[in-house]
Coordinates of C-alpha atoms in Angstrom, one line a residue:
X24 CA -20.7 16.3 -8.1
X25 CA -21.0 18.5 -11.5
X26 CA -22.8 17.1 -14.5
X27 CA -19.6 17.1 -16.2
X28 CA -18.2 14.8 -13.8
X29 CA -21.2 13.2 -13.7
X30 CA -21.1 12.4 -17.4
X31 CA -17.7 11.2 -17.0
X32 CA -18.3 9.1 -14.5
X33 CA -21.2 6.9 -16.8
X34 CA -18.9 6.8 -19.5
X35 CA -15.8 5.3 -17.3
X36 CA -17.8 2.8 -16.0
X37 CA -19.2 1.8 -19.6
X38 CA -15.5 1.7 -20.2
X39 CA -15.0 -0.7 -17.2
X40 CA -17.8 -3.2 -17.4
X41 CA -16.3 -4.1 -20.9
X42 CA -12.8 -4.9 -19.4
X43 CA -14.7 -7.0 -16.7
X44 CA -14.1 -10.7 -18.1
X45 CA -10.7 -10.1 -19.5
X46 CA -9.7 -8.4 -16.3
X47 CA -11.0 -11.1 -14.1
X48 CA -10.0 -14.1 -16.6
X49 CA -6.1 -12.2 -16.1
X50 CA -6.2 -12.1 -12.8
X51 CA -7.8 -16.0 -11.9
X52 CA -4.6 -17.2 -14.0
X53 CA -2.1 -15.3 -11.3
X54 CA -4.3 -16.3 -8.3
X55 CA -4.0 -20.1 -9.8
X56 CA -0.5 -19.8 -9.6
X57 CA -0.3 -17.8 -6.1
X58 CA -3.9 -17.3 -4.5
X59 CA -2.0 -14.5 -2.8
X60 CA -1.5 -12.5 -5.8
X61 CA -4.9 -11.7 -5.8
X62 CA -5.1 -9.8 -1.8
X63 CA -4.6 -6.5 -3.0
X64 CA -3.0 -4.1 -0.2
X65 CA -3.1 -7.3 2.3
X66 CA -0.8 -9.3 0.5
X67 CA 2.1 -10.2 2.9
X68 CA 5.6 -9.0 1.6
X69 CA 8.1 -11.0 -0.1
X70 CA 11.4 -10.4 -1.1
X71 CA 12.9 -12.1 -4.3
X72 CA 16.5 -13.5 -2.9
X73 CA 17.5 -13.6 -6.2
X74 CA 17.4 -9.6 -7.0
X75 CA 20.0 -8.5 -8.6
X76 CA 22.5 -6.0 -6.4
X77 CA 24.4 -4.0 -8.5
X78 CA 27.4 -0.8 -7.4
X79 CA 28.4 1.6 -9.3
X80 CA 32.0 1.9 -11.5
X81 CA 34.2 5.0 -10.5
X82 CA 34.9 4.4 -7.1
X83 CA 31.6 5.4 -5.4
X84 CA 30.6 4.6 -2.3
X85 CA 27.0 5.1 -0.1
X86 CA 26.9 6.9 2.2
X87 CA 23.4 8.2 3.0
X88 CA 19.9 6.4 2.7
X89 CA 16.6 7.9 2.6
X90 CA 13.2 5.6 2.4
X91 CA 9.9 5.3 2.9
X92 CA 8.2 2.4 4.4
X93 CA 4.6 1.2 4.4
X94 CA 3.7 -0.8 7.7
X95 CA 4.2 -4.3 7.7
X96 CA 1.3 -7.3 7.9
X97 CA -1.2 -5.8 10.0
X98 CA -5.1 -6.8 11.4
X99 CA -8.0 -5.4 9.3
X100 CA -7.9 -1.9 10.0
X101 CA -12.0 -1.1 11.2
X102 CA -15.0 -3.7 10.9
X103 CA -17.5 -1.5 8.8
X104 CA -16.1 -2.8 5.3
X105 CA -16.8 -7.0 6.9
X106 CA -19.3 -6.5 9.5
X107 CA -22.8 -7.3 7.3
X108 CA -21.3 -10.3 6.6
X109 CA -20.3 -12.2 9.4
X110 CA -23.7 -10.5 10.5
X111 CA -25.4 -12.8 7.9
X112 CA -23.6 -16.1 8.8
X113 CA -24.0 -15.4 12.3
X114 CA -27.6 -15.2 12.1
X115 CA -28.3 -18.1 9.4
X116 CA -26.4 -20.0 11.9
X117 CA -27.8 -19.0 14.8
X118 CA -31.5 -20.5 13.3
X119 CA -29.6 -23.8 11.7
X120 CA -29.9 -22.5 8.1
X121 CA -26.2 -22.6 6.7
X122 CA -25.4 -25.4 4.6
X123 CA -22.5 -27.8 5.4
X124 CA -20.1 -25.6 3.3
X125 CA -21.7 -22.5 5.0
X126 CA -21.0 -23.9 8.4
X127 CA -16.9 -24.0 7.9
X128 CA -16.9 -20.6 6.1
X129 CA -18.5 -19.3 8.9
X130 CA -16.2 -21.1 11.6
X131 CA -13.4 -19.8 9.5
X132 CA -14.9 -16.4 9.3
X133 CA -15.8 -16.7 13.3
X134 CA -11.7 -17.4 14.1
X135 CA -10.8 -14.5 12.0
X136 CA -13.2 -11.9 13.6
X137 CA -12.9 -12.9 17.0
X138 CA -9.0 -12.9 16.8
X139 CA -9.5 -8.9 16.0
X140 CA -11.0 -7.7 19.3
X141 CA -9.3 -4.4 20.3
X142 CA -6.6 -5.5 18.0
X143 CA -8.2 -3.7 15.0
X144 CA -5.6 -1.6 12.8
X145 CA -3.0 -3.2 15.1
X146 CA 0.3 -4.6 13.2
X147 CA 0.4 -8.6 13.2
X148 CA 3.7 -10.5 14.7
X149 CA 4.2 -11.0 11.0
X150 CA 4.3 -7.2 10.2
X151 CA 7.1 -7.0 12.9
X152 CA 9.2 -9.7 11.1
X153 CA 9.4 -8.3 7.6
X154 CA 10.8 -4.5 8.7
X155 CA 13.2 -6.7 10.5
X156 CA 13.7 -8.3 7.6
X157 CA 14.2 -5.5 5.4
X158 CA 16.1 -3.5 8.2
X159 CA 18.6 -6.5 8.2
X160 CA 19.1 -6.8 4.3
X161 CA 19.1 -2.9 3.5
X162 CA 22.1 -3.1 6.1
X163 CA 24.0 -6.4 4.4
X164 CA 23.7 -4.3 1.0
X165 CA 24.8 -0.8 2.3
X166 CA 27.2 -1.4 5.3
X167 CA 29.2 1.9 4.8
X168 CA 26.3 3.7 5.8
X169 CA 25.9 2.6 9.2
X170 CA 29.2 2.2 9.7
X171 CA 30.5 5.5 9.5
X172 CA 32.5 7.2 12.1
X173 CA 31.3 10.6 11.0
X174 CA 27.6 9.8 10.1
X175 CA 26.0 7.8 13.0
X176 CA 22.1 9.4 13.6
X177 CA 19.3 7.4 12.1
X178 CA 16.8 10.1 11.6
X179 CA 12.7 8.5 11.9
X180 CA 9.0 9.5 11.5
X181 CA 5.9 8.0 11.5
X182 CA 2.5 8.1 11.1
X183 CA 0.0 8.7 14.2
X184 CA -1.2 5.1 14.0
X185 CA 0.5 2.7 16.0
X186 CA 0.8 -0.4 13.2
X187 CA 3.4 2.4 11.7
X188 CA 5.4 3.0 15.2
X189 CA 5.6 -0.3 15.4
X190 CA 6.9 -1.1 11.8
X191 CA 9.6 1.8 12.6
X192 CA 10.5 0.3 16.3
X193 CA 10.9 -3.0 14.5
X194 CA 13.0 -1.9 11.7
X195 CA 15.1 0.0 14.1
X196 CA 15.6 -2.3 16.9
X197 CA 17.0 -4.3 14.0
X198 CA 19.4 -1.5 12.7
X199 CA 20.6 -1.1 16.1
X200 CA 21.3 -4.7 17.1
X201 CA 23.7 -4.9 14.0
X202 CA 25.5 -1.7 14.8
X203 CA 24.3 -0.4 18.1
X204 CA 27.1 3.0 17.7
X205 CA 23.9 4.3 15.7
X206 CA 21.9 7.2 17.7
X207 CA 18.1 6.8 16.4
X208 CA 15.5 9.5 16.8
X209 CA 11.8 9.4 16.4
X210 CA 9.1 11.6 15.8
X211 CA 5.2 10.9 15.2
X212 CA 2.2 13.5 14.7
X213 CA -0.8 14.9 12.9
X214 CA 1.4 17.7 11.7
X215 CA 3.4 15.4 9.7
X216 CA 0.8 13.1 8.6
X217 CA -1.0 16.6 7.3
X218 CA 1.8 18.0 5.9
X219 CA 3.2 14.6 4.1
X220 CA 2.5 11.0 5.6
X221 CA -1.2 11.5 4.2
X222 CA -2.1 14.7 3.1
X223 CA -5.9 15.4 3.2
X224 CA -8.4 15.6 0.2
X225 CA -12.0 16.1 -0.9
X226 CA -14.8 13.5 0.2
X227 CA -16.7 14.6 -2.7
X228 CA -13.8 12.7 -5.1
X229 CA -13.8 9.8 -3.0
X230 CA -18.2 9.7 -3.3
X231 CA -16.9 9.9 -7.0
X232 CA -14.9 6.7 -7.4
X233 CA -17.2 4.8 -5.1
X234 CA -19.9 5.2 -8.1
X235 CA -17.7 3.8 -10.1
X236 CA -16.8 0.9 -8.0
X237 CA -20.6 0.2 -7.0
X238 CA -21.2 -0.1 -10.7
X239 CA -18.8 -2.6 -11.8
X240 CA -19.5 -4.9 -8.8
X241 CA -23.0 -4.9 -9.7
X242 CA -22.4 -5.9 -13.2
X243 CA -19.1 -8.3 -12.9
X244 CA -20.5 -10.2 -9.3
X245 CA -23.1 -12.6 -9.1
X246 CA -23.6 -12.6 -5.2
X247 CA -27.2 -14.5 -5.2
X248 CA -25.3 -17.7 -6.6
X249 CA -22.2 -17.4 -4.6
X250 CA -24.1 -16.9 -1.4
X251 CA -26.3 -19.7 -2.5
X252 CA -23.6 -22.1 -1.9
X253 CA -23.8 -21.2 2.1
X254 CA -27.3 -20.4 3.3
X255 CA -29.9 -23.4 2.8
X256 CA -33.1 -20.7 2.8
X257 CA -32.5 -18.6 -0.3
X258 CA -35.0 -16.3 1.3
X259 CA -31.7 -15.1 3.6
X260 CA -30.4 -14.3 0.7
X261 CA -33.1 -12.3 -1.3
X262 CA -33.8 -10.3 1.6
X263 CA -30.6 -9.4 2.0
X264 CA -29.8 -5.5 2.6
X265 CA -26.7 -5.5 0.1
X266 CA -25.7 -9.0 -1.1
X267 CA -22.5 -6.9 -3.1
X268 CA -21.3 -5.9 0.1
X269 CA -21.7 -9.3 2.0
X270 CA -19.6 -11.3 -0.9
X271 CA -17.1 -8.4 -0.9
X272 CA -16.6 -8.6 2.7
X273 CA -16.2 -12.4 2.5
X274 CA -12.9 -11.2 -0.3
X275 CA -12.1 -9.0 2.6
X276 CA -11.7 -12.0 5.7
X277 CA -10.2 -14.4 2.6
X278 CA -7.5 -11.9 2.2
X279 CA -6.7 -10.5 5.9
X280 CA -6.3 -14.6 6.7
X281 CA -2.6 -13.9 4.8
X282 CA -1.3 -11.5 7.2
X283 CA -2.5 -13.4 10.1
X284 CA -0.5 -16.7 9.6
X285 CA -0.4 -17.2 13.5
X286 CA -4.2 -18.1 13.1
X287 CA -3.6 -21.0 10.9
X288 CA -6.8 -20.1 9.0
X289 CA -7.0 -20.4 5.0
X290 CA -10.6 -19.6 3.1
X291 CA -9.0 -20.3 0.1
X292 CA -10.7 -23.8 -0.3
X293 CA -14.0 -22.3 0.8
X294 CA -14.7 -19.6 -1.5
X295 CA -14.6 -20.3 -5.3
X296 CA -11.3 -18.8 -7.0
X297 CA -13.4 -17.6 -9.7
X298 CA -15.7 -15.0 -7.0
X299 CA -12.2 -14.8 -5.5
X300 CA -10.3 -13.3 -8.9
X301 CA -13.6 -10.9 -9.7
X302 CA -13.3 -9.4 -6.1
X303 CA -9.6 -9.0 -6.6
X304 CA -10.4 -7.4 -9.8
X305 CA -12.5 -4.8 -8.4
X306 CA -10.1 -4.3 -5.4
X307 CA -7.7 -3.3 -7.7
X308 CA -10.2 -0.8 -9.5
X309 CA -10.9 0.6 -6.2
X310 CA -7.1 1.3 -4.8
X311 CA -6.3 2.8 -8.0
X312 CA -9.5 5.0 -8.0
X313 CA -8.8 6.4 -4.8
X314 CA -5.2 6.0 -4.1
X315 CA -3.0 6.2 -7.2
X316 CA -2.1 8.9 -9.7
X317 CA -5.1 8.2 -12.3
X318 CA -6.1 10.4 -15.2
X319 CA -9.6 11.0 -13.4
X320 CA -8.9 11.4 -10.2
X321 CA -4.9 12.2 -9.7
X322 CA -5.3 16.1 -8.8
X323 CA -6.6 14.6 -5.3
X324 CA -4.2 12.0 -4.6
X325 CA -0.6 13.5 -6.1
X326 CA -0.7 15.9 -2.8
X327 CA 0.5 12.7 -1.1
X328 CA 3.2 12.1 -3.3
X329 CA 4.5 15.7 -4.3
X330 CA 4.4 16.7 -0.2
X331 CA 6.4 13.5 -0.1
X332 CA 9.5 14.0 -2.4
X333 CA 9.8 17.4 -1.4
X334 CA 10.5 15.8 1.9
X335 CA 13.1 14.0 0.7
X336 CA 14.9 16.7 -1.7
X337 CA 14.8 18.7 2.1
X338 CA 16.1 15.8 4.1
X339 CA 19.0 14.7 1.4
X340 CA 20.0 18.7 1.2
X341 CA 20.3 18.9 4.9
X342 CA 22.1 15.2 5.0
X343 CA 24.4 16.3 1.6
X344 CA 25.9 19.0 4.0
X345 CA 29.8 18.5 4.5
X346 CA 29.7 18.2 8.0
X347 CA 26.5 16.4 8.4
X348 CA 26.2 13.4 10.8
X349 CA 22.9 12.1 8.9
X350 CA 23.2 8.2 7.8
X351 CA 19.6 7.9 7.4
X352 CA 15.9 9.1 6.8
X353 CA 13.0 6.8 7.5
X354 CA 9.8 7.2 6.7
X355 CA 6.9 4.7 8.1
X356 CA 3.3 4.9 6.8
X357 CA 0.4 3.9 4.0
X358 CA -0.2 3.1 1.2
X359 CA -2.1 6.1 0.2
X360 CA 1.4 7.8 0.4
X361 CA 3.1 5.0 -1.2
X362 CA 1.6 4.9 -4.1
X363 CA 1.5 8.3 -5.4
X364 CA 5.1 8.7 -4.3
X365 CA 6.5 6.0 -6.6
X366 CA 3.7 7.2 -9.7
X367 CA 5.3 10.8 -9.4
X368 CA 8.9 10.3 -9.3
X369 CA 8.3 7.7 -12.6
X370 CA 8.9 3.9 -11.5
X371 CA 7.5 0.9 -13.8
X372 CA 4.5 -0.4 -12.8
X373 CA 3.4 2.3 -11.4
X374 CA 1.3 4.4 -13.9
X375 CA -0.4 7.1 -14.4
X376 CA -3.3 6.3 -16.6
X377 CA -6.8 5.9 -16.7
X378 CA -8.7 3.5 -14.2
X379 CA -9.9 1.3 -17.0
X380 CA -6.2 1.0 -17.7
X381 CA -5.1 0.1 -14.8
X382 CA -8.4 -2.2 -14.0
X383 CA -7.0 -4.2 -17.2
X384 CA -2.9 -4.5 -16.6
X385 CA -2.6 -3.3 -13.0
X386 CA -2.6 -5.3 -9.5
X387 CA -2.1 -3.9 -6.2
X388 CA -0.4 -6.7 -4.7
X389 CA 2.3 -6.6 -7.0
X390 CA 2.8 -2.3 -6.2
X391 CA 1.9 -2.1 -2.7
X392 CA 1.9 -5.2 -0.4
X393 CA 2.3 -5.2 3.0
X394 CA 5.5 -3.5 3.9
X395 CA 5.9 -1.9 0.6
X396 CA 9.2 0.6 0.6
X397 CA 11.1 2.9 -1.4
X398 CA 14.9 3.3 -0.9
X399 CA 17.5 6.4 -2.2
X400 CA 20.8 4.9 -1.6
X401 CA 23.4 8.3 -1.9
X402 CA 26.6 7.4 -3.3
X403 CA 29.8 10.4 -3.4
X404 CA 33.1 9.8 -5.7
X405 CA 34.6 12.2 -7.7
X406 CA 32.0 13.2 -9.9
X407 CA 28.1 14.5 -8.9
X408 CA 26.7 12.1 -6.2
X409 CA 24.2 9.6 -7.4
X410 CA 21.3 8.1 -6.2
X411 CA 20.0 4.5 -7.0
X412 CA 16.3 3.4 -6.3
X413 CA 14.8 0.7 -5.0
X414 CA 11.5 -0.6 -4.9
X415 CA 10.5 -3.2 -2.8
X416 CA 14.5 -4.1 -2.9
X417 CA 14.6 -4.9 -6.6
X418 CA 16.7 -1.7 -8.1
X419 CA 14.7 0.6 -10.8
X420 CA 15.2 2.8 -13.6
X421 CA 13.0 5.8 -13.6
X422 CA 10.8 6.7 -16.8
X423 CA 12.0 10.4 -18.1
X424 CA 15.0 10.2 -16.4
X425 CA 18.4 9.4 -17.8
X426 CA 21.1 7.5 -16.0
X427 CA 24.7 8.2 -15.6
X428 CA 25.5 4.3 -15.5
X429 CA 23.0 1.4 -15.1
X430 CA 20.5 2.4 -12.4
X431 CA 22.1 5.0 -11.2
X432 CA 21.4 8.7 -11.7
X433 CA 22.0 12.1 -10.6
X434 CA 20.5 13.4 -7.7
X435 CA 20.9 17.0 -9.1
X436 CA 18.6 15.4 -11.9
X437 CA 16.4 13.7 -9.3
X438 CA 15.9 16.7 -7.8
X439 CA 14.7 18.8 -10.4
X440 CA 12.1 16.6 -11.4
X441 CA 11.0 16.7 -8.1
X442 CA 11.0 20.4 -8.0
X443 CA 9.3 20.7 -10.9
X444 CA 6.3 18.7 -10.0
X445 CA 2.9 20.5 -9.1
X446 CA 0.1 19.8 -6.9
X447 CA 1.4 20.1 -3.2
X448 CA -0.5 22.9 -2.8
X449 CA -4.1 21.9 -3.7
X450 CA -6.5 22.2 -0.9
X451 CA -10.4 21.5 -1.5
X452 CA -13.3 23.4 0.3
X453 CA -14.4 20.2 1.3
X454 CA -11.9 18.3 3.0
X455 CA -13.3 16.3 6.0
X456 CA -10.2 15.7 8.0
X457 CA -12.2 13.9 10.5
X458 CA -12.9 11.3 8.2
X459 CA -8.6 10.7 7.1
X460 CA -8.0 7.8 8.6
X461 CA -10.9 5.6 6.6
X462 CA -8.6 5.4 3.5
X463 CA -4.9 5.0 5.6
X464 CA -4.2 1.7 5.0

């Protein structure tokens, strides 16, 4: 790290620990009203029935789709970021010094970790309902698409890991059981997740942000009080190796209990909401850090994103061609692609700014749940073909963009922006690509 960097880093955190209680205040009033809201990537999808569904005046029509899909509900992905606690409880357990409310945490906490044996990373049965889901809806809306005698081949990739083959097997069974006259084809690899499912970047940035992170949960948590509440000898909790990391793992089963609603399991009444929201808070401090397009940290993580579009200004030329049998591209991976995909091509409420910005306004469950997507719907009439965007199924407007009609624009304009962006080419000495898959999520 240089001292620049270094000196940087301080004053961002300063920054930080001062939007601590407003931050945390914000976000206990949305977990009030939906403890989910506060689950960061684990939050389960939803999909608002009421969106609005609009078409386009001038007699266009769709007729190609291209998307990008992060994998559905899934089991947590390794057991490092949980595994001192449930170590704790286990042993205060094990010598009869939990309290009554320590004991059912602990049974809760028990339930959840045992149900992830060689199932870690895995998608949940929930995960393979919502791409069905989606699948099923994105085909109601766009029927021309699929139906087309001409255009009939459902183009897919995926990510290596098998939560995202299984999203995309979902989501296509689906397609296909509506109209099975569609030919689908699949492709997974490391050359793809290289080149644009999840691009490689320095370890020394990610060391970076995790200074920043350590800081503000050692000035917003109080760990010693909450842990009080379960452990009868407060000697298990003074000697404890990192008490930080044992109430951010209990955040961590609380949350993963959402995407596993076949274990019936809810920590919600076990854990105050108050710890709950802080955690949350600093969740979203840490995603953003290390994920999004921020002022700090974005020449890192915009690789994903610019590798990304250019993907789909390739795929959309080749499906654009007048004798092209293309109905559909679809994309299955993280959120670490996700987000920087939907920062770069300028969609509300996903910013780039500064992490104590986005500590203060942002949260992740609202931008990237479970199953988060990104749809181009390609409409031709007698003018330029247009493209309308959806996020998450709710149509967009893009910032620095300007529509033809409502929400729909020009690809030609689309494209151009994409073209113009910068950063798929940066590579640092550093990389450890060994080491990828601890931030796909």
């Amino acid at each position: 790290m240089t001292p620049n960097l270094n000196i940087h880093i301080v004053i961002l955190t300063v920054g930080l620990l001062f939007s601590a209680i407003l931050s945390a205040q914000t976000q206990l009033q949305r977990m009030e009203k939906d403890p989910k809201a506060g689950a960061g990537i684990y939050c389960p999808y939803s999909y608002d029935a009421a969106s609005e569904v609009s078409r386009p005046e001038g007699g266009y029509k769709p007729f190609y789709i291209s998307h990008f899909g992060r994998h559905g509900s899934r089991y947590f992905s390794r057991p490092m970021t949980w595994q001192m606690a449930i170590d704790c409880f286990a042993s205060a357990h094990a010598e009869g010094k939990l309290t009554a409310e320590g004991e059912a945490l602990y049974g809760a906490m028990k339930t959840v970790y045992d149900a992830h044996e060689d199932m870690y990373g895995e998608l949940a049965p929930l995960g393979a309902v919502e791409h069905r889901d989606i699948a099923r809806r994105m085909y109601d809306r766009e029927k021309p698409v699929f139906r087309s005698k001409k255009r009939n081949q459902v183009r897919c990739i995926s990510s290596v890991y098998s939560r995202c083959i299984m999203s995309m097997a979902n989501f296509t069974e689906e397609l296909s059981s509506l109209e099975p006259d569609l030919e689908v084809t699949y492709l997974a690899g490391k050359r793809y997740n290289n080149e644009y499912l999840n691009s490689p970047f320095s370890y020394d940035f990610n060391n970076d942000a995790e200074l920043v992170i350590d800081s503000l949960k050692r000035a917003d948590l109080d760990p010693h009080s909450l842990l009080s509440l379960y452990f009868s000898d407060a000697e298990i909790v003074a000697s404890m190796k990192d008490p930080y990391e044992v109430e951010m793992g209990l955040f961590n089963f609380w949350a993963i209990c959402f995407d596993l609603d076949f274990l019936g399991v809810d920590m919600t009444p076990l854990i105050p909401l108050e710890e709950l929201a802080k955690c949350s808070q600093i969740d979203n401090a840490a995603k953003y850090a290390k994920v999004a397009v921020s002022e700090e940290f974005g020449k890192y993580t915009r690789v994903k994103g610019v590798n990304l579009l250019k993907d789909f200004v390739a795929k959309a030329d080749d499906a654009l061609r007048q004798d092209s049998d293309v109905a559909a591209d679809l994309r299955f991976a993280h959120d670490s692609a996700f987000l920087p995909l939907c920062s770069l091509l300028g969609i509300p409420g996903y910013p780039t700014c500064s992490i104590d910005e986005a500590y203060r306004t942002w949260n992740v469950a609202d931008a990237v749940p479970m199953c988060s997507n990104l749809q181009m719907v390609f409409y031709k009439g007698k003018g330029d073909v247009l493209v309308k965007v959806l996020v998450n199924e709710k149509e967009t407007t893009l910032n620095g963009l300007t529509p033809v009609q409502g929400v729909y624009y020009r690809w030609n304009d689309i494209k151009a922006l994409i073209e113009g962006l910068e950063g798929a080419d940066y590579v640092n000495d550093n990389i450890d690509k060994s080491q990828n898959n601890q931030l796909y999520e």
